[in-house]
Tab-separated table of C-alpha atoms in Angstrom:
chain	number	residue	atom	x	y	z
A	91	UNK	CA	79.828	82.222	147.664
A	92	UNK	CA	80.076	81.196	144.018
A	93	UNK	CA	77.132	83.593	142.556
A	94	UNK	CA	78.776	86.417	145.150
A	95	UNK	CA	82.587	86.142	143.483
A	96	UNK	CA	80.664	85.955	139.875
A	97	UNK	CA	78.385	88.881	140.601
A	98	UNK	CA	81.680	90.590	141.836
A	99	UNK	CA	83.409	89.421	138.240
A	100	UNK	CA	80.693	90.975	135.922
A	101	UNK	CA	80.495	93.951	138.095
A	102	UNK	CA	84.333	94.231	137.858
A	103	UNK	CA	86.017	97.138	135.575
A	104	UNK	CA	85.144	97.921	131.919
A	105	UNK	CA	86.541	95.083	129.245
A	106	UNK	CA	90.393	96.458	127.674
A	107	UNK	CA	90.940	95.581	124.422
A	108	UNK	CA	95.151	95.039	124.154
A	109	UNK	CA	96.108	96.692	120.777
A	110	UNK	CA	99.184	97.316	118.991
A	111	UNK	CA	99.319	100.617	117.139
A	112	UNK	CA	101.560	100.768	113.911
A	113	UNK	CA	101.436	102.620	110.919
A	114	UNK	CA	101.987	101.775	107.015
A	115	UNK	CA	102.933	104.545	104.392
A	116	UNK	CA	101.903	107.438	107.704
A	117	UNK	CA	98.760	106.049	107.868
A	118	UNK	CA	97.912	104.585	111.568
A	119	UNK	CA	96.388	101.026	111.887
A	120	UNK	CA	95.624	99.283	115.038
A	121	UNK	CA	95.655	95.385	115.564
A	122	UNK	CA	94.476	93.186	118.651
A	123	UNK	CA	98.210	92.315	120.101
A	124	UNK	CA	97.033	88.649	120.180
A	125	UNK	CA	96.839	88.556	116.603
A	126	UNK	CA	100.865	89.621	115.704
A	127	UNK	CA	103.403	86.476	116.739
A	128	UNK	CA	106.374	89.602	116.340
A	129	UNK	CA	108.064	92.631	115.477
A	130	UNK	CA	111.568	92.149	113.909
A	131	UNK	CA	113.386	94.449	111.040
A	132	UNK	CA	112.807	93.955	107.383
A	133	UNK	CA	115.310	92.377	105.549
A	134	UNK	CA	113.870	92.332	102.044
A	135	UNK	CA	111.496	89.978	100.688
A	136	UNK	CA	112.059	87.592	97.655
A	137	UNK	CA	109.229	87.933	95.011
A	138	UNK	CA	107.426	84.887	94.019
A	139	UNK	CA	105.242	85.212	91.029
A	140	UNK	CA	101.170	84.717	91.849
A	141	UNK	CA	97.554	85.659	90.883
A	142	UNK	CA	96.635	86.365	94.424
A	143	UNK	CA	96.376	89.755	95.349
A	144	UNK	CA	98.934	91.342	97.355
A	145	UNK	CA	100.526	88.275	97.612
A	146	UNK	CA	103.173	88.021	95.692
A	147	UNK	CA	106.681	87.538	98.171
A	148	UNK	CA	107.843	85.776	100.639
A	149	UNK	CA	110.326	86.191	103.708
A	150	UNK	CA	112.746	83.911	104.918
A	151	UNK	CA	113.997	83.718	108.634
A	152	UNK	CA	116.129	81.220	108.822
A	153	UNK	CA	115.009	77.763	107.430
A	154	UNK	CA	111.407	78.762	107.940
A	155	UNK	CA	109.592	81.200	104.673
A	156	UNK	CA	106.377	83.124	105.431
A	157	UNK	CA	104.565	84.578	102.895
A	158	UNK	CA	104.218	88.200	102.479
A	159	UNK	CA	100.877	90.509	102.428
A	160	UNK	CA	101.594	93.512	100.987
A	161	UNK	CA	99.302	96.052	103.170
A	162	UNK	CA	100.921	98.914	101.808
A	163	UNK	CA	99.450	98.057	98.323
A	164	UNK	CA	96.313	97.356	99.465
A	165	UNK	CA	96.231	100.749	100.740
A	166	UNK	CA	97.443	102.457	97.893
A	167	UNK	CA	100.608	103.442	100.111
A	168	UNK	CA	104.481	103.389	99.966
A	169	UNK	CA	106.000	102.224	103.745
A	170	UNK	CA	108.044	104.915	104.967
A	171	UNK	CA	111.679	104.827	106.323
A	172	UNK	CA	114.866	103.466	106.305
A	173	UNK	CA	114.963	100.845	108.575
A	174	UNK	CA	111.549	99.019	107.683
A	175	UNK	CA	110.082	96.949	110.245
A	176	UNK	CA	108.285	92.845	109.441
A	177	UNK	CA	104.868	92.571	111.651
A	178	UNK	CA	104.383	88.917	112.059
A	179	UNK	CA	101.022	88.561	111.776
A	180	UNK	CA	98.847	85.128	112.975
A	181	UNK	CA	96.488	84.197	109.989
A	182	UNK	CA	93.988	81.850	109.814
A	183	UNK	CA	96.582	79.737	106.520
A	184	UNK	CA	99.187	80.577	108.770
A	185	UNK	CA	101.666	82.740	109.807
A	186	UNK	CA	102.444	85.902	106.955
A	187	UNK	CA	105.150	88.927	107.591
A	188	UNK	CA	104.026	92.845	106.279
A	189	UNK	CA	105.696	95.473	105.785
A	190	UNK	CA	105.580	98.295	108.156
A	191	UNK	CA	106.605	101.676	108.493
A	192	UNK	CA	110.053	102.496	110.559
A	193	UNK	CA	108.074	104.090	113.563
A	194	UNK	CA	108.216	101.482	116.323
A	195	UNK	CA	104.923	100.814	117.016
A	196	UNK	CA	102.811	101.055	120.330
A	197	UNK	CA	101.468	98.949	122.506
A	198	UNK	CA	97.440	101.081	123.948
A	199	UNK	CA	95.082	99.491	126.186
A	200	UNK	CA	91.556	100.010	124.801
A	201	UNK	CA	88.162	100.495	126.491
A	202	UNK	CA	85.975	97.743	124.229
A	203	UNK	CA	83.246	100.191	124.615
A	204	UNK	CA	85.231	102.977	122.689
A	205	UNK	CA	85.256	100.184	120.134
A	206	UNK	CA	83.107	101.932	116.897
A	207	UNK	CA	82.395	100.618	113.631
A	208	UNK	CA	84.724	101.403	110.851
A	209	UNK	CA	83.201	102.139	107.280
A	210	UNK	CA	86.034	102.053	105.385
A	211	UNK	CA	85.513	98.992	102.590
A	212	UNK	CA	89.008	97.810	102.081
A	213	UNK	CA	89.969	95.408	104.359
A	214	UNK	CA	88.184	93.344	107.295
A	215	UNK	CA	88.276	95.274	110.534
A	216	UNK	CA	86.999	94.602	113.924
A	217	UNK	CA	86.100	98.442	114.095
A	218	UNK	CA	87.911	101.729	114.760
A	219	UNK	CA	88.723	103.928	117.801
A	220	UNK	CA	89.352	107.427	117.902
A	221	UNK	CA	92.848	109.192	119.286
A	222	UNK	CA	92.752	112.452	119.084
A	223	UNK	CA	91.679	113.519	115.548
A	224	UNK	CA	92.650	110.605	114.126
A	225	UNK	CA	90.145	107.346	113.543
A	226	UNK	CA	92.649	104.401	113.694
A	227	UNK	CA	90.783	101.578	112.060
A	228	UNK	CA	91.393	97.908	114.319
A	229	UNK	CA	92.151	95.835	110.813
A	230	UNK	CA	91.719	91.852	111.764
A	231	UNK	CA	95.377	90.178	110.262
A	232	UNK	CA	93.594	86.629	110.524
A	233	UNK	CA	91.070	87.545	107.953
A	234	UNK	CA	93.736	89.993	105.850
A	235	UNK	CA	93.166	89.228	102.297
A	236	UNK	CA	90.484	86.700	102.882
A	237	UNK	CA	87.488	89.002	101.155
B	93	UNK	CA	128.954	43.815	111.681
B	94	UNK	CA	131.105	46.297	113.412
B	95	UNK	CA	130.317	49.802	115.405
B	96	UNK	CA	132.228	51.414	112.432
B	97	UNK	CA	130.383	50.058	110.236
B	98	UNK	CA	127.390	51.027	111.826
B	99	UNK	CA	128.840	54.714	111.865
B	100	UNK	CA	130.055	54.276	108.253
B	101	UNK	CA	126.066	53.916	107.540
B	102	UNK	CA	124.752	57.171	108.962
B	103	UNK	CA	123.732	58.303	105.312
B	104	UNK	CA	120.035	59.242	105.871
B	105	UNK	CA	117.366	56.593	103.784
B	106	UNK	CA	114.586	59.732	103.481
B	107	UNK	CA	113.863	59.678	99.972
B	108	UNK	CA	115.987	61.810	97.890
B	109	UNK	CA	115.332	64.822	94.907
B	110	UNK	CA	117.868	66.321	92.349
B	111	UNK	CA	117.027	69.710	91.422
B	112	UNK	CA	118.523	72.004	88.607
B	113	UNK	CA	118.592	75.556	89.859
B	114	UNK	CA	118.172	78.242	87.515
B	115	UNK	CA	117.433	81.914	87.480
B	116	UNK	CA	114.940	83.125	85.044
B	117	UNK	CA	114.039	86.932	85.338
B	118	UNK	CA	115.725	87.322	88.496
B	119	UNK	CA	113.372	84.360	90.337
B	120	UNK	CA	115.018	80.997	91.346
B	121	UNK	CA	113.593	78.290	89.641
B	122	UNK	CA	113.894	74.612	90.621
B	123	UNK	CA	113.743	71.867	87.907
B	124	UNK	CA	113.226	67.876	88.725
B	125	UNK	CA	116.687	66.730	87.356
B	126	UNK	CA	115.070	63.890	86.155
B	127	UNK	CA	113.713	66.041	83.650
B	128	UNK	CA	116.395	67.699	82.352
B	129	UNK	CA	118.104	66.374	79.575
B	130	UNK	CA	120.492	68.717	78.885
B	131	UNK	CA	122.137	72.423	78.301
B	132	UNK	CA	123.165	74.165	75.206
B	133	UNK	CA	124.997	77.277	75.468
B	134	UNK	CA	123.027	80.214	72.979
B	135	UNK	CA	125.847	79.389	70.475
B	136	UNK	CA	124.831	76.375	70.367
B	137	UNK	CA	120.972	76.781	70.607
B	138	UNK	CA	120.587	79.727	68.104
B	139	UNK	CA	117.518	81.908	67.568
B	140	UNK	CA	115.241	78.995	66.565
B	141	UNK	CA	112.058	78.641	68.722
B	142	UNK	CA	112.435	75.015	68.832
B	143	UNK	CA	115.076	73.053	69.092
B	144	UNK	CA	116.537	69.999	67.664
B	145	UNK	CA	118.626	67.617	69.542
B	146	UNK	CA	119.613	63.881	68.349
B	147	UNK	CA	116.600	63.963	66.540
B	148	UNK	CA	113.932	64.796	69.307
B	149	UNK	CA	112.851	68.396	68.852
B	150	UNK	CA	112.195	70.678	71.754
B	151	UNK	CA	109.622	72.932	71.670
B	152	UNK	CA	110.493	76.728	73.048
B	153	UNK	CA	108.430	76.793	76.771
B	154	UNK	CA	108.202	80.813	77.482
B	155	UNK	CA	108.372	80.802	81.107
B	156	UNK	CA	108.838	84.973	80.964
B	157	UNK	CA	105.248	85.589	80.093
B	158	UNK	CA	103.083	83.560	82.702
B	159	UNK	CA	105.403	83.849	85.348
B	160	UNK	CA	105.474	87.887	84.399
B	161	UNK	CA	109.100	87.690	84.622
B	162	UNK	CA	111.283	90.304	82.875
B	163	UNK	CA	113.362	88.835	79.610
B	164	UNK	CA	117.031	88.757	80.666
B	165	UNK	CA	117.720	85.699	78.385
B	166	UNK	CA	120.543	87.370	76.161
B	167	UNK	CA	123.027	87.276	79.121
B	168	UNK	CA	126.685	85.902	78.828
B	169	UNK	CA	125.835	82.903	81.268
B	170	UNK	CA	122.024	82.501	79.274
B	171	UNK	CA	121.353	78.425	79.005
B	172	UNK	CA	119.013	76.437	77.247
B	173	UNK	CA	117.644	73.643	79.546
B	174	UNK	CA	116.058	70.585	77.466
B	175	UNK	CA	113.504	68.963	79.297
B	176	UNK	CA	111.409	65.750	78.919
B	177	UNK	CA	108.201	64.277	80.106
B	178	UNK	CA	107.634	61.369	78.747
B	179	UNK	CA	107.179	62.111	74.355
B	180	UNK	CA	106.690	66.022	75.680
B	181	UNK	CA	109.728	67.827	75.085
B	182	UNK	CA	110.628	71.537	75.861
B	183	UNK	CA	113.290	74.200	75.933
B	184	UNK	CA	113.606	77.086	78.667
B	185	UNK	CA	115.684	79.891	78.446
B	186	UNK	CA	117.622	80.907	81.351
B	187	UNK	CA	119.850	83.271	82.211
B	188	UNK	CA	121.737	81.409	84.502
B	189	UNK	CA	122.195	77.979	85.437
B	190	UNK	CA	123.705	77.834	89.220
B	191	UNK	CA	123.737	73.431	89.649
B	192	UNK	CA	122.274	70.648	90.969
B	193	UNK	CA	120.777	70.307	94.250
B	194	UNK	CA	120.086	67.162	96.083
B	195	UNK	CA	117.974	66.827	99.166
B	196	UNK	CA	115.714	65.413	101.101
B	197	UNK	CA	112.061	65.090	99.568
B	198	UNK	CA	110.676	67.059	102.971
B	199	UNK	CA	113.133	69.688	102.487
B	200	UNK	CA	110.497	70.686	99.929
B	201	UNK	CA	108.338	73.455	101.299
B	202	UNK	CA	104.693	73.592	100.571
B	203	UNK	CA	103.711	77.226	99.025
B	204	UNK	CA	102.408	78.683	101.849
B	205	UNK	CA	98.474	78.444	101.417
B	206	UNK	CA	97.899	82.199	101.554
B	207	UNK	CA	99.181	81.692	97.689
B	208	UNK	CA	95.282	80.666	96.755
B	209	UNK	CA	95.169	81.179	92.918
B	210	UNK	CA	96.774	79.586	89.539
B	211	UNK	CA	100.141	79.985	91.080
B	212	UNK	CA	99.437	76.525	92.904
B	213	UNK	CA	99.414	74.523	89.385
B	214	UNK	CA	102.863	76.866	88.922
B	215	UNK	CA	104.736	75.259	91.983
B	216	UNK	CA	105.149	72.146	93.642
B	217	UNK	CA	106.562	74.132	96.711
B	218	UNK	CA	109.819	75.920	98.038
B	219	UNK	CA	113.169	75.159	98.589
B	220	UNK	CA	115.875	76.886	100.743
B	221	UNK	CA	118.649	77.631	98.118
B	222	UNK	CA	121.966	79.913	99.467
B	223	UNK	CA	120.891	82.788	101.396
B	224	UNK	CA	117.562	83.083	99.339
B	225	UNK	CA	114.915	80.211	98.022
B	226	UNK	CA	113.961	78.496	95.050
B	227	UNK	CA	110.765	78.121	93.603
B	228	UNK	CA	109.999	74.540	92.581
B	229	UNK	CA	108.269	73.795	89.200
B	230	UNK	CA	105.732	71.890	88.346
B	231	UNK	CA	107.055	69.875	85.418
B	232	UNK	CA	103.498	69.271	84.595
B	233	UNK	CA	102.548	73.140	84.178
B	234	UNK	CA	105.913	73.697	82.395
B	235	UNK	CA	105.425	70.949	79.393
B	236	UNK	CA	101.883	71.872	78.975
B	237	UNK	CA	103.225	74.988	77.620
B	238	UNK	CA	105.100	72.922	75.003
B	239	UNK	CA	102.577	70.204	74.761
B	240	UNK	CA	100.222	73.206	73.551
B	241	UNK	CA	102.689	74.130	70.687
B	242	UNK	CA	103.360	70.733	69.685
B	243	UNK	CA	99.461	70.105	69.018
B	244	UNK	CA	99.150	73.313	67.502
B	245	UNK	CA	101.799	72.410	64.805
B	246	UNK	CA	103.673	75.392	65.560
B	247	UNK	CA	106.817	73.621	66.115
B	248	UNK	CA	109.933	74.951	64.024
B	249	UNK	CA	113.091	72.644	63.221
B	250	UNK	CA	116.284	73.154	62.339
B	251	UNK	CA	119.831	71.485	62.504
B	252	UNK	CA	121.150	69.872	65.523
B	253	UNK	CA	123.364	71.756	67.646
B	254	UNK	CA	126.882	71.091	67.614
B	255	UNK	CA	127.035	69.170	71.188
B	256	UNK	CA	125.406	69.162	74.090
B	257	UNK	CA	127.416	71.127	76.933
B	258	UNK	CA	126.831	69.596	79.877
B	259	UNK	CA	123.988	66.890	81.313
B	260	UNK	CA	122.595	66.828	84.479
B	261	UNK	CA	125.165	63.961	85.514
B	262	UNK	CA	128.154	65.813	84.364
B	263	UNK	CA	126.751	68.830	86.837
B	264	UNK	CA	126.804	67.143	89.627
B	265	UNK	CA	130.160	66.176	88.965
B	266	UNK	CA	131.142	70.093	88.745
C-alpha cells in the first residue's frame, strides 16, 4: 500500500517551480516566490555610508530598518516609474528591501524542467527560463551580493 | 510601601545611553554624550584646524572624507562638537546639531550584517531618530582620526575661544 501511494507520488505531474516575475530598470528578473517576505511601495531609502558594494542604504518600516541592495546598480540600470515598488527579499544575513520597477510584478508557475542555465556572470542565479523572446534569468536573493 | 508608590516606580532600570545627534553631509550621526564636551558656534571656533579650549587642544577629526560625505559645514546652524576619549581630543564639524537623545541601550540597532566591510569599525549600530535614523559612531574610529594627527605633530593652536555655547548637560535642559 505504502510503495503503491509512493510509486503513484513520483509518477505524479512534472515538479512547478513558484516564481515571481518583476523587472528592474525594463529589464525582467524572476525569483523563487519563497525567497521574497513582500511587495510594498517605496518610500525612499536613507543612505548610510559603506565599502560594501551596492550596499549603501537602508529602509525603515516602522521601528524595524532593513538594509538596502541596490540591484539596479548592479545591473548598470535606473528603476523605472513613479510609484517605485520595495521587494522584500529573505537573505541568508537577513531580511534586505530593493528597489523595483513600478510594474506590479507577476506571480508564473514554472515547469522545473524548463529550468536552463543562465550564463550571465553578474549575480548568483538558480538558472533562466525562456517567455517568449525574452530569457528571464531566476536570480537567487539569499545569495544577492554574497560573490 | 504603598500601590502608588509602586506605580510612582514604573521608570524602566534597562541601562540607559545619551546620544548627541548631529547631521554631517546630510547623514544623521549619533555621538556617546559622554564624549562630548562641548559646542562652539563657527564664531567662536574660527578657521583653525585645531582647536583650543581651557587649555586642552582639539584636534580637527574630518568626518567628510571617510564617510564620503559632501562638505556642508559653512551653514548658519554649523557646530563644532569637542569630543574626548580619555587624553584623545577631537573637533567635528557639523552642520547641525538637533539634541540629545536618551534611550534604552537595546534601542541600539545592530548594522544590519549585509554591511560586511570597514563600515563595521565606522558604527556601533542604528538608532530610530524622528521619522528617519541615526547612525551611531564609534567613538573609537572617530578619535583615531585625531589620535593620528596628534602623533603626527600636525596639531595647530591658537587662542581659546571666547566661551563655550552650550554642554551636553545644558542640552538636555533645552
Amino acid at each position: 500500500m505504502l510503495r503503491s501511494s509512493l510509486q503513484r507520488k513520483q509518477k505524479a505531474g512534472p515538479q512547478s517551480c513558484p516564481l515571481l516575475i518583476f523587472s528592474v530598470g525594463g529589464r525582467r528578473l524572476a525569483v523563487k516566490t519563497d525567497e521574497v517576505a513582500g511587495i510594498s511601495a517605496w518610500k525612499g531609502s536613507i543612505p548610510v555610508p559603506s565599502r560594501t558594494p551596492f550596499v549603501s542604504a537602508v529602509v525603515r518600516k516602522d521601528k524595524d530598518v532593513f538594509p538596502v541592495f541596490d540591484l539596479a546598480e548592479l545591473l548598470h540600470v535606473t528603476v523605472k516609474g513613479e510609484e517605485l515598488l520595495c521587494l522584500t527579499a529573505k537573505h541568508h544575513r537577513g531580511a534586505m528591501a530593493i528597489c523595483i520597477d513600478e510594474d506590479m510584478p507577476v506571480l508564473h508557475t514554472l515547469d522545473a524542467a524548463a529550468i536552463q542555465a543562465y550564463r550571465g556572470g553578474e549575480f548568483e542565479a538558480i538558472g533562466s527560463f525562456a517567455n517568449g523572446l525574452d530569457q528571464i534569468p531566476i536570480i537567487s536573493l539569499a545569495k544577492l551580493g554574497s560573490a | 510601601m504603598s500601590l502608588r508608590g509602586r506605580q510612582a516606580g514604573t521608570t524602566s532600570l534597562a541601562p540607559r545611553s545619551r546620544f548627541l545627534i548631529v547631521t554631517v553631509g546630510g547623514t544623521h550621526l549619533a555621538l556617546h554624550a559622554d564624549r562630548v564636551q562641548g559646542l562652539l558656534t563657527m564664531e567662536e571656533a574660527g578657521l583653525a584646524e585645531a582647536l583650543t579650549v581651557q587649555g586642552l587642544t582639539y584636534a580637527r577629526v574630518d568626518l567628510g572624507t571617510p564617510l564620503h560625505l559632501p562638505d556642508d559645514s559653512e551653514g548658519p546652524d554649523t557646530r563644532v562638537v569637542l569630543l574626548s576619549s580619555g587624553s584623545v581630543r577631537g573637533n567635528i564639524r557639523v552642520a547641525q546639531v538637533h539634541g540629545l537623545k536618551e534611550i534604552e541601550q537595546s534601542q541600539v540597532l545592530p548594522l544590519p550584517r549585509h554591511f560586511q566591510n570597514e563600515e563595521q569599525s565606522w558604527y556601533h549600530g542604528i538608532l530610530l531618530f524622528e521619522e528617519s535614523v541615526a547612525l551611531v559612531l564609534n567613538p573609537a574610529w572617530v578619535m583615531e582620526g585625531c589620535g593620528v594627527r596628534q602623533a603626527l605633530g600636525t596639531v595647530e593652536h591658537r587662542g581659546e575661544p571666547q566661551r563655550m555655547l552650550a554642554t551636553p548637560r545644558a542640552l538636555a535642559g533645552g
